[in-house]
PDB file of C-alpha atoms in Angstrom:
ATOM      1  CA  MET I1255      26.347 -71.707  -8.516  1.00 90.00           C
ATOM      2  CA  ASP I1256      27.306 -73.576 -11.581  1.00 92.00           C
ATOM      3  CA  PRO I1257      25.443 -76.871 -11.751  1.00 93.00           C
ATOM      4  CA  ARG I1258      28.420 -78.532 -13.312  1.00 94.00           C
ATOM      5  CA  ASP I1259      30.212 -78.131  -9.843  1.00 97.00           C
ATOM      6  CA  ILE I1260      27.673 -80.497  -8.210  1.00 99.00           C
ATOM      7  CA  GLU I1261      29.305 -83.830  -7.459  1.00 99.00           C
ATOM      8  CA  THR I1262      27.640 -87.292  -7.053  1.00 99.00           C
ATOM      9  CA  ALA I1263      28.491 -90.168  -4.844  1.00 99.00           C
ATOM     10  CA  VAL I1264      26.736 -93.613  -4.862  1.00 99.00           C
ATOM     11  CA  LEU I1265      26.709 -95.653  -1.705  1.00 99.00           C
ATOM     12  CA  GLU I1266      25.809 -99.238  -2.297  1.00 99.00           C
ATOM     13  CA  THR I1267      25.504-102.481  -0.346  1.00 98.00           C
ATOM     14  CA  GLU I1268      23.705-105.783  -1.090  1.00 98.00           C
ATOM     15  CA  LYS I1269      20.470-104.251   0.325  1.00 98.00           C
ATOM     16  CA  ALA I1270      20.417-100.589  -0.825  1.00 98.00           C
ATOM     17  CA  ARG I1271      21.778 -98.104  -3.343  1.00 98.00           C
ATOM     18  CA  ILE I1272      21.795 -94.350  -2.356  1.00 99.00           C
ATOM     19  CA  THR I1273      22.642 -91.396  -4.503  1.00 99.00           C
ATOM     20  CA  VAL I1274      24.177 -88.437  -2.596  1.00 99.00           C
ATOM     21  CA  LEU I1275      24.854 -84.983  -4.080  1.00 99.00           C
ATOM     22  CA  SER I1276      27.315 -82.438  -2.890  1.00 99.00           C
ATOM     23  CA  ILE I1277      24.774 -79.714  -2.905  1.00 99.00           C
ATOM     24  CA  GLY I1278      23.175 -79.620   0.485  1.00 99.00           C
ATOM     25  CA  CYS I1279      24.302 -83.240   1.228  1.00 99.00           C
ATOM     26  CA  ALA I1280      21.080 -84.162  -0.669  1.00 99.00           C
ATOM     27  CA  ILE I1281      19.826 -87.636  -1.030  1.00 99.00           C
ATOM     28  CA  GLN I1282      18.675 -87.780  -4.580  1.00 98.00           C
ATOM     29  CA  ALA I1283      17.614 -91.486  -4.619  1.00 97.00           C
ATOM     30  CA  TRP I1284      17.325 -94.342  -2.232  1.00 98.00           C
ATOM     31  CA  GLU I1285      16.718 -97.694  -3.827  1.00 98.00           C
ATOM     32  CA  VAL I1286      15.841-100.740  -1.723  1.00 98.00           C
ATOM     33  CA  LYS I1287      17.002-103.851  -3.603  1.00 97.00           C
ATOM     34  CA  SER I1288      14.185-106.086  -2.140  1.00 96.00           C
ATOM     35  CA  ARG I1289      11.852-103.716  -4.080  1.00 95.00           C
ATOM     36  CA  PRO I1290      13.486-103.437  -7.587  1.00 92.00           C
ATOM     37  CA  HIS I1291      13.154-100.126  -9.467  1.00 87.00           C
ATOM     38  CA  ARG I1292      11.625 -98.308  -6.433  1.00 92.00           C
ATOM     39  CA  SER I1293      13.109 -95.268  -4.890  1.00 94.00           C
ATOM     40  CA  VAL I1294      11.700 -94.616  -1.433  1.00 97.00           C
ATOM     41  CA  VAL I1295      12.518 -90.918  -1.328  1.00 97.00           C
ATOM     42  CA  LEU I1296      11.312 -88.016  -3.442  1.00 97.00           C
ATOM     43  CA  GLY I1297      14.009 -86.259  -5.470  1.00 97.00           C
ATOM     44  CA  TYR I1298      14.744 -84.184  -8.479  1.00 97.00           C
ATOM     45  CA  GLY I1299      15.998 -85.823 -11.636  1.00 96.00           C
ATOM     46  CA  ASN I1300      18.227 -82.830 -12.496  1.00 96.00           C
ATOM     47  CA  PRO I1301      20.773 -82.007  -9.818  1.00 97.00           C
ATOM     48  CA  ALA I1302      20.583 -78.308 -10.876  1.00 98.00           C
ATOM     49  CA  ASP I1303      17.040 -78.277  -9.503  1.00 97.00           C
ATOM     50  CA  TYR I1304      18.623 -78.493  -5.927  1.00 98.00           C
ATOM     51  CA  ILE I1305      19.936 -74.987  -6.417  1.00 98.00           C
ATOM     52  CA  ALA I1306      16.518 -73.416  -5.960  1.00 97.00           C
ATOM     53  CA  ASN I1307      14.840 -76.361  -4.070  1.00 97.00           C
ATOM     54  CA  PRO I1308      12.011 -74.425  -2.426  1.00 97.00           C
ATOM     55  CA  VAL I1309      10.904 -77.461  -0.397  1.00 97.00           C
ATOM     56  CA  ALA I1310      14.239 -78.411   1.017  1.00 98.00           C
ATOM     57  CA  MET I1311      14.095 -81.711  -0.911  1.00 98.00           C
ATOM     58  CA  GLY I1312      16.334 -84.374   0.651  1.00 98.00           C
ATOM     59  CA  ILE I1313      18.969 -81.920   2.063  1.00 99.00           C
ATOM     60  CA  VAL I1314      20.686 -81.378   5.433  1.00 99.00           C
ATOM     61  CA  ILE I1315      19.408 -78.163   6.943  1.00 99.00           C
ATOM     62  CA  GLY I1316      21.609 -75.679   8.849  1.00 99.00           C
ATOM     63  CA  ARG I1317      22.856 -73.647  10.509  1.00 99.00           C
ATOM     64  CA  VAL I1318      19.509 -73.898  12.313  1.00 99.00           C
ATOM     65  CA  ALA I1319      16.652 -76.080  11.069  1.00 98.00           C
ATOM     66  CA  ASN I1320      12.943 -75.088  11.313  1.00 98.00           C
ATOM     67  CA  ARG I1321      11.670 -71.617  12.097  1.00 98.00           C
ATOM     68  CA  ILE I1322      12.968 -68.746  14.168  1.00 99.00           C
ATOM     69  CA  SER I1323      10.198 -66.254  14.959  1.00 98.00           C
ATOM     70  CA  GLY I1324      10.712 -62.726  13.826  1.00 98.00           C
ATOM     71  CA  GLY I1325      13.961 -63.602  12.154  1.00 98.00           C
ATOM     72  CA  ARG I1326      15.997 -62.747  15.190  1.00 98.00           C
ATOM     73  CA  PHE I1327      17.385 -64.159  18.455  1.00 98.00           C
ATOM     74  CA  THR I1328      19.384 -62.988  21.428  1.00 98.00           C
ATOM     75  CA  LEU I1329      22.484 -64.907  22.571  1.00 98.00           C
ATOM     76  CA  ASP I1330      24.796 -63.718  25.421  1.00 97.00           C
ATOM     77  CA  GLY I1331      23.015 -60.326  25.453  1.00 97.00           C
ATOM     78  CA  GLN I1332      23.491 -59.702  21.722  1.00 98.00           C
ATOM     79  CA  THR I1333      20.547 -59.664  19.275  1.00 98.00           C
ATOM     80  CA  HIS I1334      21.193 -61.218  15.907  1.00 99.00           C
ATOM     81  CA  THR I1335      19.025 -60.399  12.860  1.00 99.00           C
ATOM     82  CA  LEU I1336      18.411 -63.113  10.204  1.00 99.00           C
ATOM     83  CA  PRO I1337      16.883 -63.202   6.712  1.00 98.00           C
ATOM     84  CA  ARG I1338      13.174 -63.382   6.864  1.00 98.00           C
ATOM     85  CA  ASN I1339      12.543 -66.029   4.294  1.00 98.00           C
ATOM     86  CA  ALA I1340       9.181 -67.426   5.656  1.00 97.00           C
ATOM     87  CA  GLY I1341       6.952 -64.293   5.883  1.00 97.00           C
ATOM     88  CA  PRO I1342       8.039 -62.470   8.976  1.00 98.00           C
ATOM     89  CA  ASP I1343      10.147 -65.423  10.134  1.00 98.00           C
ATOM     90  CA  HIS I1344      13.377 -67.180   9.374  1.00 99.00           C
ATOM     91  CA  ILE I1345      13.384 -70.845   8.250  1.00 99.00           C
ATOM     92  CA  HIS I1346      15.896 -73.581   7.660  1.00 99.00           C
ATOM     93  CA  GLY I1347      19.050 -71.414   7.985  1.00 98.00           C
ATOM     94  CA  GLY I1348      17.982 -68.727   5.435  1.00 98.00           C
ATOM     95  CA  PRO I1349      17.986 -68.655   1.600  1.00 98.00           C
ATOM     96  CA  GLY I1350      21.842 -69.330   1.676  1.00 98.00           C
ATOM     97  CA  GLY I1351      21.640 -71.932   4.386  1.00 99.00           C
ATOM     98  CA  PHE I1352      23.662 -75.181   4.527  1.00 99.00           C
ATOM     99  CA  GLY I1353      21.141 -77.033   2.348  1.00 99.00           C
ATOM    100  CA  TRP I1354      21.577 -74.633  -0.551  1.00 99.00           C
ATOM    101  CA  ARG I1355      25.352 -74.680  -0.525  1.00 99.00           C
ATOM    102  CA  ASN I1356      27.661 -76.940  -2.480  1.00 99.00           C
ATOM    103  CA  TRP I1357      29.750 -78.936   0.063  1.00 99.00           C
ATOM    104  CA  ARG I1358      33.248 -80.483  -0.497  1.00 99.00           C
ATOM    105  CA  MET I1359      32.781 -84.124  -1.136  1.00 99.00           C
ATOM    106  CA  GLU I1360      35.281 -86.904  -0.135  1.00 98.00           C
ATOM    107  CA  ARG I1361      34.322 -90.474  -1.110  1.00 96.00           C
ATOM    108  CA  ASP I1362      35.429 -93.357   1.080  1.00 95.00           C
ATOM    109  CA  GLY I1363      34.906 -96.412  -0.988  1.00 94.00           C
ATOM    110  CA  SER I1364      31.421 -97.560  -1.955  1.00 96.00           C
ATOM    111  CA  ARG I1365      29.844 -97.268   1.397  1.00 98.00           C
ATOM    112  CA  ALA I1366      30.668 -93.853   2.839  1.00 99.00           C
ATOM    113  CA  VAL I1367      31.036 -90.268   1.916  1.00 99.00           C
ATOM    114  CA  ARG I1368      32.153 -87.239   3.920  1.00 99.00           C
ATOM    115  CA  LEU I1369      30.961 -83.724   3.059  1.00 99.00           C
ATOM    116  CA  THR I1370      32.439 -80.495   4.635  1.00 99.00           C
ATOM    117  CA  LEU I1371      31.497 -76.800   4.509  1.00 99.00           C
ATOM    118  CA  THR I1372      32.751 -73.604   5.938  1.00 99.00           C
ATOM    119  CA  SER I1373      30.227 -70.938   7.047  1.00 99.00           C
ATOM    120  CA  GLU I1374      31.795 -67.641   7.840  1.00 99.00           C
ATOM    121  CA  ASP I1375      30.960 -65.344  10.764  1.00 99.00           C
ATOM    122  CA  GLY I1376      27.846 -63.515   9.883  1.00 98.00           C
ATOM    123  CA  ASP I1377      26.647 -65.970   7.287  1.00 99.00           C
ATOM    124  CA  GLN I1378      22.902 -65.655   7.038  1.00 99.00           C
ATOM    125  CA  GLY I1379      23.248 -63.489  10.224  1.00 98.00           C
ATOM    126  CA  TYR I1380      24.578 -66.135  12.561  1.00 99.00           C
ATOM    127  CA  PRO I1381      27.595 -65.418  14.822  1.00 99.00           C
ATOM    128  CA  GLY I1382      30.889 -67.163  14.509  1.00 98.00           C
ATOM    129  CA  LYS I1383      32.705 -69.042  11.839  1.00 99.00           C
ATOM    130  CA  ALA I1384      31.411 -72.699  11.625  1.00 99.00           C
ATOM    131  CA  GLU I1385      33.160 -75.728  10.149  1.00 99.00           C
ATOM    132  CA  ALA I1386      30.481 -78.345   9.419  1.00 99.00           C
ATOM    133  CA  SER I1387      30.962 -82.081   8.414  1.00 99.00           C
ATOM    134  CA  VAL I1388      28.446 -84.725   7.555  1.00 99.00           C
ATOM    135  CA  THR I1389      29.502 -88.255   7.071  1.00 99.00           C
ATOM    136  CA  MET I1390      27.030 -90.750   5.554  1.00 99.00           C
ATOM    137  CA  THR I1391      27.783 -94.466   6.003  1.00 99.00           C
ATOM    138  CA  LEU I1392      25.721 -97.234   4.471  1.00 99.00           C
ATOM    139  CA  ASP I1393      25.754-100.527   6.425  1.00 99.00           C
ATOM    140  CA  GLY I1394      23.428-103.079   4.963  1.00 98.00           C
ATOM    141  CA  ALA I1395      20.075-101.353   4.799  1.00 98.00           C
ATOM    142  CA  ALA I1396      20.942 -98.635   7.321  1.00 99.00           C
ATOM    143  CA  LEU I1397      22.254 -95.132   6.540  1.00 99.00           C
ATOM    144  CA  ARG I1398      24.046 -93.368   9.435  1.00 99.00           C
ATOM    145  CA  TYR I1399      24.468 -89.625   9.580  1.00 99.00           C
ATOM    146  CA  ASP I1400      27.344 -88.446  11.692  1.00 99.00           C
ATOM    147  CA  MET I1401      27.209 -84.547  11.796  1.00 99.00           C
ATOM    148  CA  LYS I1402      29.524 -82.195  13.530  1.00 99.00           C
ATOM    149  CA  VAL I1403      29.933 -78.386  13.612  1.00 99.00           C
ATOM    150  CA  THR I1404      32.805 -76.639  15.284  1.00 99.00           C
ATOM    151  CA  VAL I1405      32.603 -72.896  15.968  1.00 99.00           C
ATOM    152  CA  ASP I1406      35.021 -70.065  17.057  1.00 98.00           C
ATOM    153  CA  ARG I1407      32.403 -68.375  19.173  1.00 98.00           C
ATOM    154  CA  PRO I1408      28.999 -69.432  20.613  1.00 99.00           C
ATOM    155  CA  SER I1409      26.305 -70.007  17.991  1.00 99.00           C
ATOM    156  CA  PRO I1410      22.981 -71.880  17.817  1.00 99.00           C
ATOM    157  CA  VAL I1411      23.397 -74.949  15.633  1.00 99.00           C
ATOM    158  CA  ASN I1412      20.577 -77.353  14.896  1.00 99.00           C
ATOM    159  CA  LEU I1413      20.999 -79.630  11.817  1.00 99.00           C
ATOM    160  CA  ALA I1414      18.268 -81.868  10.294  1.00 99.00           C
ATOM    161  CA  GLN I1415      18.074 -84.277   7.410  1.00 99.00           C
ATOM    162  CA  HIS I1416      14.929 -83.436   5.304  1.00 99.00           C
ATOM    163  CA  SER I1417      14.281 -86.396   3.077  1.00 99.00           C
ATOM    164  CA  TYR I1418      10.784 -87.009   1.883  1.00 98.00           C
ATOM    165  CA  PHE I1419       9.895 -90.735   2.350  1.00 98.00           C
ATOM    166  CA  ASN I1420       7.320 -92.765   0.490  1.00 97.00           C
ATOM    167  CA  LEU I1421       8.060 -96.446   1.000  1.00 98.00           C
ATOM    168  CA  MET I1422       5.724 -97.560  -1.829  1.00 97.00           C
ATOM    169  CA  GLY I1423       7.625 -95.493  -4.257  1.00 94.00           C
ATOM    170  CA  ASP I1424       4.555 -93.577  -5.427  1.00 92.00           C
ATOM    171  CA  GLY I1425       0.994 -92.680  -4.468  1.00 94.00           C
ATOM    172  CA  ASP I1426      -0.339 -91.315  -1.204  1.00 95.00           C
ATOM    173  CA  VAL I1427       1.699 -91.782   1.985  1.00 98.00           C
ATOM    174  CA  MET I1428      -1.392 -91.619   4.189  1.00 98.00           C
ATOM    175  CA  ASP I1429      -1.767 -95.431   3.884  1.00 98.00           C
ATOM    176  CA  HIS I1430       1.504 -95.864   5.743  1.00 99.00           C
ATOM    177  CA  VAL I1431       1.471 -96.827   9.368  1.00 99.00           C
ATOM    178  CA  LEU I1432       3.650 -94.772  11.856  1.00 99.00           C
ATOM    179  CA  GLN I1433       4.737 -95.322  15.414  1.00 99.00           C
ATOM    180  CA  LEU I1434       6.681 -92.704  17.437  1.00 99.00           C
ATOM    181  CA  ARG I1435       8.419 -92.852  20.775  1.00 99.00           C
ATOM    182  CA  ALA I1436       6.837 -89.552  21.782  1.00 99.00           C
ATOM    183  CA  SER I1437       4.323 -88.779  24.437  1.00 99.00           C
ATOM    184  CA  ASN I1438       4.563 -85.046  24.015  1.00 99.00           C
ATOM    185  CA  TYR I1439       4.964 -82.411  21.353  1.00 99.00           C
ATOM    186  CA  THR I1440       5.479 -78.570  20.962  1.00 99.00           C
ATOM    187  CA  PRO I1441       2.196 -77.290  19.503  1.00 99.00           C
ATOM    188  CA  ASN I1442       2.306 -74.501  17.003  1.00 98.00           C
ATOM    189  CA  GLY I1443       0.290 -71.390  16.329  1.00 97.00           C
ATOM    190  CA  PRO I1444      -1.325 -70.778  12.994  1.00 95.00           C
ATOM    191  CA  ASP I1445       2.094 -69.393  11.585  1.00 96.00           C
ATOM    192  CA  LEU I1446       3.757 -72.695  12.505  1.00 97.00           C
ATOM    193  CA  ILE I1447       5.766 -71.038  15.163  1.00 97.00           C
ATOM    194  CA  PRO I1448       5.810 -73.053  18.447  1.00 98.00           C
ATOM    195  CA  LEU I1449       3.610 -71.616  21.215  1.00 98.00           C
ATOM    196  CA  GLY I1450       6.415 -72.190  23.792  1.00 98.00           C
ATOM    197  CA  LYS I1451       4.988 -75.093  25.654  1.00 98.00           C
ATOM    198  CA  VAL I1452       5.198 -78.869  25.718  1.00 99.00           C
ATOM    199  CA  ALA I1453       1.852 -80.681  25.576  1.00 99.00           C
ATOM    200  CA  PRO I1454       0.624 -84.316  25.484  1.00 99.00           C
ATOM    201  CA  VAL I1455      -0.015 -85.827  22.129  1.00 99.00           C
ATOM    202  CA  ASP I1456      -3.202 -87.436  23.481  1.00 98.00           C
ATOM    203  CA  GLY I1457      -6.176 -86.566  21.310  1.00 97.00           C
ATOM    204  CA  THR I1458      -3.987 -84.925  18.581  1.00 98.00           C
ATOM    205  CA  ILE I1459      -2.939 -85.909  15.099  1.00 98.00           C
ATOM    206  CA  TYR I1460       0.536 -86.433  16.556  1.00 99.00           C
ATOM    207  CA  ASP I1461      -0.516 -89.364  18.801  1.00 99.00           C
ATOM    208  CA  PHE I1462       1.483 -92.314  17.382  1.00 99.00           C
ATOM    209  CA  ARG I1463       2.463 -93.898  20.615  1.00 99.00           C
ATOM    210  CA  LYS I1464       0.976 -97.047  19.156  1.00 99.00           C
ATOM    211  CA  PRO I1465       1.154 -97.910  15.432  1.00 99.00           C
ATOM    212  CA  ARG I1466      -1.464 -95.876  13.600  1.00 99.00           C
ATOM    213  CA  ARG I1467      -2.209 -95.300   9.990  1.00 99.00           C
ATOM    214  CA  LEU I1468      -1.478 -91.714   8.895  1.00 99.00           C
ATOM    215  CA  GLY I1469      -4.893 -91.342   7.274  1.00 98.00           C
ATOM    216  CA  LEU I1470      -6.716 -92.504  10.334  1.00 98.00           C
ATOM    217  CA  ALA I1471      -4.833 -90.028  12.570  1.00 98.00           C
ATOM    218  CA  ASP I1472      -5.627 -87.158  10.167  1.00 98.00           C
ATOM    219  CA  PRO I1473      -8.992 -88.034   8.520  1.00 97.00           C
ATOM    220  CA  ASP I1474      -9.574 -84.476   7.507  1.00 97.00           C
ATOM    221  CA  ARG I1475      -6.107 -84.199   5.931  1.00 97.00           C
ATOM    222  CA  GLU I1476      -5.274 -80.996   7.754  1.00 96.00           C
ATOM    223  CA  GLY I1477      -1.585 -82.041   7.504  1.00 97.00           C
ATOM    224  CA  SER I1478       0.988 -82.494  10.179  1.00 98.00           C
ATOM    225  CA  ASP I1479       3.963 -80.122  10.643  1.00 98.00           C
ATOM    226  CA  ALA I1480       5.174 -79.933  14.216  1.00 98.00           C
ATOM    227  CA  ASN I1481       7.949 -81.230  16.531  1.00 99.00           C
ATOM    228  CA  VAL I1482       7.358 -84.240  18.767  1.00 99.00           C
ATOM    229  CA  VAL I1483       9.410 -84.545  21.885  1.00 99.00           C
ATOM    230  CA  LEU I1484      10.996 -87.895  22.075  1.00 99.00           C
ATOM    231  CA  ASP I1485      10.731 -90.118  25.151  1.00 99.00           C
ATOM    232  CA  PRO I1486      13.853 -91.672  26.654  1.00 96.00           C
ATOM    233  CA  GLY I1487      14.420 -95.162  25.435  1.00 92.00           C
ATOM    234  CA  GLU I1488      16.602 -97.429  23.429  1.00 88.00           C
ATOM    235  CA  GLY I1489      14.295 -98.459  20.637  1.00 94.00           C
ATOM    236  CA  PRO I1490      13.658 -96.580  17.402  1.00 99.00           C
ATOM    237  CA  ALA I1491      12.384 -93.049  17.754  1.00 99.00           C
ATOM    238  CA  ALA I1492      10.117 -93.595  14.677  1.00 99.00           C
ATOM    239  CA  THR I1493       8.915 -96.686  12.739  1.00 99.00           C
ATOM    240  CA  LEU I1494       7.098 -96.229   9.382  1.00 99.00           C
ATOM    241  CA  THR I1495       5.546 -99.216   7.571  1.00 99.00           C
ATOM    242  CA  ALA I1496       4.326 -99.334   4.010  1.00 99.00           C
ATOM    243  CA  PRO I1497       1.186-101.440   3.064  1.00 98.00           C
ATOM    244  CA  ASP I1498       3.438-104.087   1.517  1.00 98.00           C
ATOM    245  CA  GLY I1499       5.468-104.479   4.746  1.00 98.00           C
ATOM    246  CA  LEU I1500       8.563-102.372   3.873  1.00 99.00           C
ATOM    247  CA  ARG I1501       9.650-100.708   7.034  1.00 99.00           C
ATOM    248  CA  LEU I1502      11.623 -97.607   7.951  1.00 99.00           C
ATOM    249  CA  ARG I1503      13.242 -97.377  11.429  1.00 99.00           C
ATOM    250  CA  LEU I1504      14.964 -94.161  12.713  1.00 99.00           C
ATOM    251  CA  TRP I1505      17.192 -93.873  15.727  1.00 99.00           C
ATOM    252  CA  THR I1506      18.626 -90.448  16.840  1.00 99.00           C
ATOM    253  CA  ASP I1507      20.437 -88.744  19.769  1.00 98.00           C
ATOM    254  CA  GLN I1508      18.344 -85.593  19.228  1.00 99.00           C
ATOM    255  CA  PRO I1509      15.498 -84.510  21.532  1.00 99.00           C
ATOM    256  CA  GLY I1510      12.868 -83.991  18.908  1.00 99.00           C
ATOM    257  CA  LEU I1511      11.543 -85.032  15.515  1.00 99.00           C
ATOM    258  CA  GLN I1512       9.688 -82.774  13.075  1.00 99.00           C
ATOM    259  CA  VAL I1513       6.709 -84.736  11.553  1.00 99.00           C
ATOM    260  CA  TYR I1514       5.726 -83.269   8.201  1.00 99.00           C
ATOM    261  CA  SER I1515       3.239 -84.914   5.880  1.00 98.00           C
ATOM    262  CA  SER I1516       4.145 -82.735   2.927  1.00 98.00           C
ATOM    263  CA  VAL I1517       0.782 -80.982   3.067  1.00 97.00           C
ATOM    264  CA  THR I1518       2.009 -78.005   1.108  1.00 95.00           C
ATOM    265  CA  LEU I1519       4.249 -79.950  -1.426  1.00 96.00           C
ATOM    266  CA  GLY I1520       3.743 -79.133  -5.069  1.00 92.00           C
ATOM    267  CA  PRO I1521       5.588 -79.679  -8.260  1.00 88.00           C
ATOM    268  CA  HIS I1522       8.981 -78.040  -8.487  1.00 87.00           C
ATOM    269  CA  GLY I1523      11.650 -78.918 -11.010  1.00 88.00           C
ATOM    270  CA  THR I1524      11.771 -82.353 -12.661  1.00 88.00           C
ATOM    271  CA  PRO I1525      10.932 -85.225 -10.313  1.00 90.00           C
ATOM    272  CA  MET I1526      12.858 -88.431 -10.354  1.00 88.00           C
ATOM    273  CA  PRO I1527      10.913 -91.357 -11.746  1.00 80.00           C
ATOM    274  CA  GLY I1528       8.522 -92.639  -9.195  1.00 72.00           C
ATOM    275  CA  PRO I1529       6.923 -90.587  -6.414  1.00 74.00           C
ATOM    276  CA  ARG I1530       5.060 -87.465  -7.637  1.00 83.00           C
ATOM    277  CA  HIS I1531       5.604 -84.245  -5.825  1.00 94.00           C
ATOM    278  CA  LEU I1532       2.070 -83.529  -4.468  1.00 95.00           C
ATOM    279  CA  PRO I1533       0.472 -82.982  -1.029  1.00 97.00           C
ATOM    280  CA  PHE I1534       0.649 -86.082   1.062  1.00 98.00           C
ATOM    281  CA  ALA I1535       2.990 -87.766  -1.266  1.00 97.00           C
ATOM    282  CA  ALA I1536       5.629 -88.292   1.385  1.00 98.00           C
ATOM    283  CA  LEU I1537       6.476 -88.010   5.039  1.00 99.00           C
ATOM    284  CA  CYS I1538       9.458 -86.077   6.531  1.00 99.00           C
ATOM    285  CA  LEU I1539      10.838 -87.270   9.797  1.00 99.00           C
ATOM    286  CA  GLU I1540      13.398 -84.635  10.779  1.00 99.00           C
ATOM    287  CA  ALA I1541      15.547 -85.444  13.858  1.00 99.00           C
ATOM    288  CA  GLN I1542      16.360 -82.019  15.505  1.00 99.00           C
ATOM    289  CA  GLY I1543      16.643 -79.915  18.575  1.00 99.00           C
ATOM    290  CA  TYR I1544      13.694 -77.871  19.922  1.00 99.00           C
ATOM    291  CA  PRO I1545      12.457 -75.405  17.300  1.00 98.00           C
ATOM    292  CA  ASP I1546      12.824 -71.587  17.935  1.00 98.00           C
ATOM    293  CA  ALA I1547      14.450 -72.530  21.218  1.00 98.00           C
ATOM    294  CA  LEU I1548      16.175 -69.229  22.044  1.00 97.00           C
ATOM    295  CA  ASN I1549      12.823 -67.264  21.604  1.00 98.00           C
ATOM    296  CA  LYS I1550      10.591 -69.715  23.378  1.00 98.00           C
ATOM    297  CA  GLY I1551      12.572 -70.865  26.425  1.00 97.00           C
ATOM    298  CA  PHE I1552      13.137 -74.364  25.229  1.00 98.00           C
ATOM    299  CA  PRO I1553      16.567 -76.027  25.825  1.00 97.00           C
ATOM    300  CA  ALA I1554      18.669 -74.537  23.038  1.00 97.00           C
ATOM    301  CA  SER I1555      21.393 -76.202  21.017  1.00 97.00           C
ATOM    302  CA  ILE I1556      24.284 -73.880  21.338  1.00 99.00           C
ATOM    303  CA  ALA I1557      27.720 -74.868  20.011  1.00 99.00           C
ATOM    304  CA  THR I1558      30.813 -73.273  21.607  1.00 99.00           C
ATOM    305  CA  PRO I1559      34.584 -73.510  20.809  1.00 99.00           C
ATOM    306  CA  ASP I1560      34.782 -76.027  23.668  1.00 98.00           C
ATOM    307  CA  ALA I1561      31.665 -77.983  22.859  1.00 99.00           C
ATOM    308  CA  PRO I1562      30.991 -78.623  19.190  1.00 99.00           C
ATOM    309  CA  TYR I1563      27.573 -79.568  17.842  1.00 99.00           C
ATOM    310  CA  THR I1564      27.060 -83.285  17.079  1.00 99.00           C
ATOM    311  CA  GLN I1565      24.304 -85.464  15.867  1.00 99.00           C
ATOM    312  CA  THR I1566      24.045 -89.103  14.980  1.00 99.00           C
ATOM    313  CA  THR I1567      20.941 -90.281  13.210  1.00 99.00           C
ATOM    314  CA  THR I1568      20.365 -93.753  11.649  1.00 99.00           C
ATOM    315  CA  ILE I1569      17.742 -94.552   9.140  1.00 99.00           C
ATOM    316  CA  GLU I1570      17.154 -98.221   8.155  1.00 99.00           C
ATOM    317  CA  ILE I1571      14.747 -99.228   5.394  1.00 99.00           C
ATOM    318  CA  ALA I1572      14.201-102.945   4.837  1.00 98.00           C
TER     319      ALA I1572
END
C-alpha cells in the first residue's frame, strides 16, 4: 500500500475533534475540548505506521474480530482454513483483515464520514464476497459507529472497534475507574482462546458490576484480555472514569465486550504526542459477538444474503 493513498477526515463539534484515517477506519486522535491539548486515545503520528500496526491501534477489525482457534471453522458442513497469524490460531481477520486495508472514504460535512470496503470471496480464507460500510457520526461529545456487512453467501462476520483509551492523555490507565453491565464472562485458556463456557465474573479481575479502580481489580497487574457477556439493560454497557472526572460511556447492541488492559503493548512506530505506548497505558473496550463462536458452541454471528451483519456502538467522552 502506498502511504500517500491514506486519506484523513476530521470530525468536529463544540465538544470534540476526532481524526479518522481511511486505513482500517482508524481513529488517529480524539481531542476533548474541555481538556485542551489532550488526546484520549493512543495513535501513531505517521499514518504510514497503520500499514503494519501490529497492535491493531484504533482500527475497525474484521471480517471476524478476536481469535479463531486452530485457524479454521466449519460452516454448513464445509471447513474453512484461515491464516494463522497468532501462533497456531487466527486473530482479527488475518494479516490482510479489514483493519489493515485502505477503505474508500466519503465525507459528509464536518460531523460524519462513511467508509466502504469490498472483501472478495476467499479473502483471508472467509467464504463469500462481503461489502462492508462503517459510518462514524459525531454528535456533541458522542461518536456513533453504524456498521453493516452484506454478503452473497453465509459467512461469519464480527466487527469491533479497537481504540486504546487513556482519558488522562498519558500515564498509567490503572488509576481509571471502570463499571461494566456484565455479570458473566467467557474465560480463556493460557492461549487466550475461550474455554467454551460462560462463567460468573464474581471473584475475577473482570468483576466491574460496581465501579472499581482497574488497579484494585488487578493488583498483581496480570492484565485483562477477555470477553464479558453483557447483561440486558438500557444503560451504558461500560463507563470509564479518569481521576479528574472525565468520563467515557459506551452503548452497544452487541452481546459482548472485550476488555483489554494493553498488557502486551509496546512501542511501535511513532506515537502521537501524549500517551506513551507501554503496558497498561490504555484500555480497549471492544464491542463484539462471542469470540471463537463456531468452534466453541457460542451463538455465532453469521451474515447471510437475507440477513446482513449490523452493529451500532456509541462512545461518549465528556
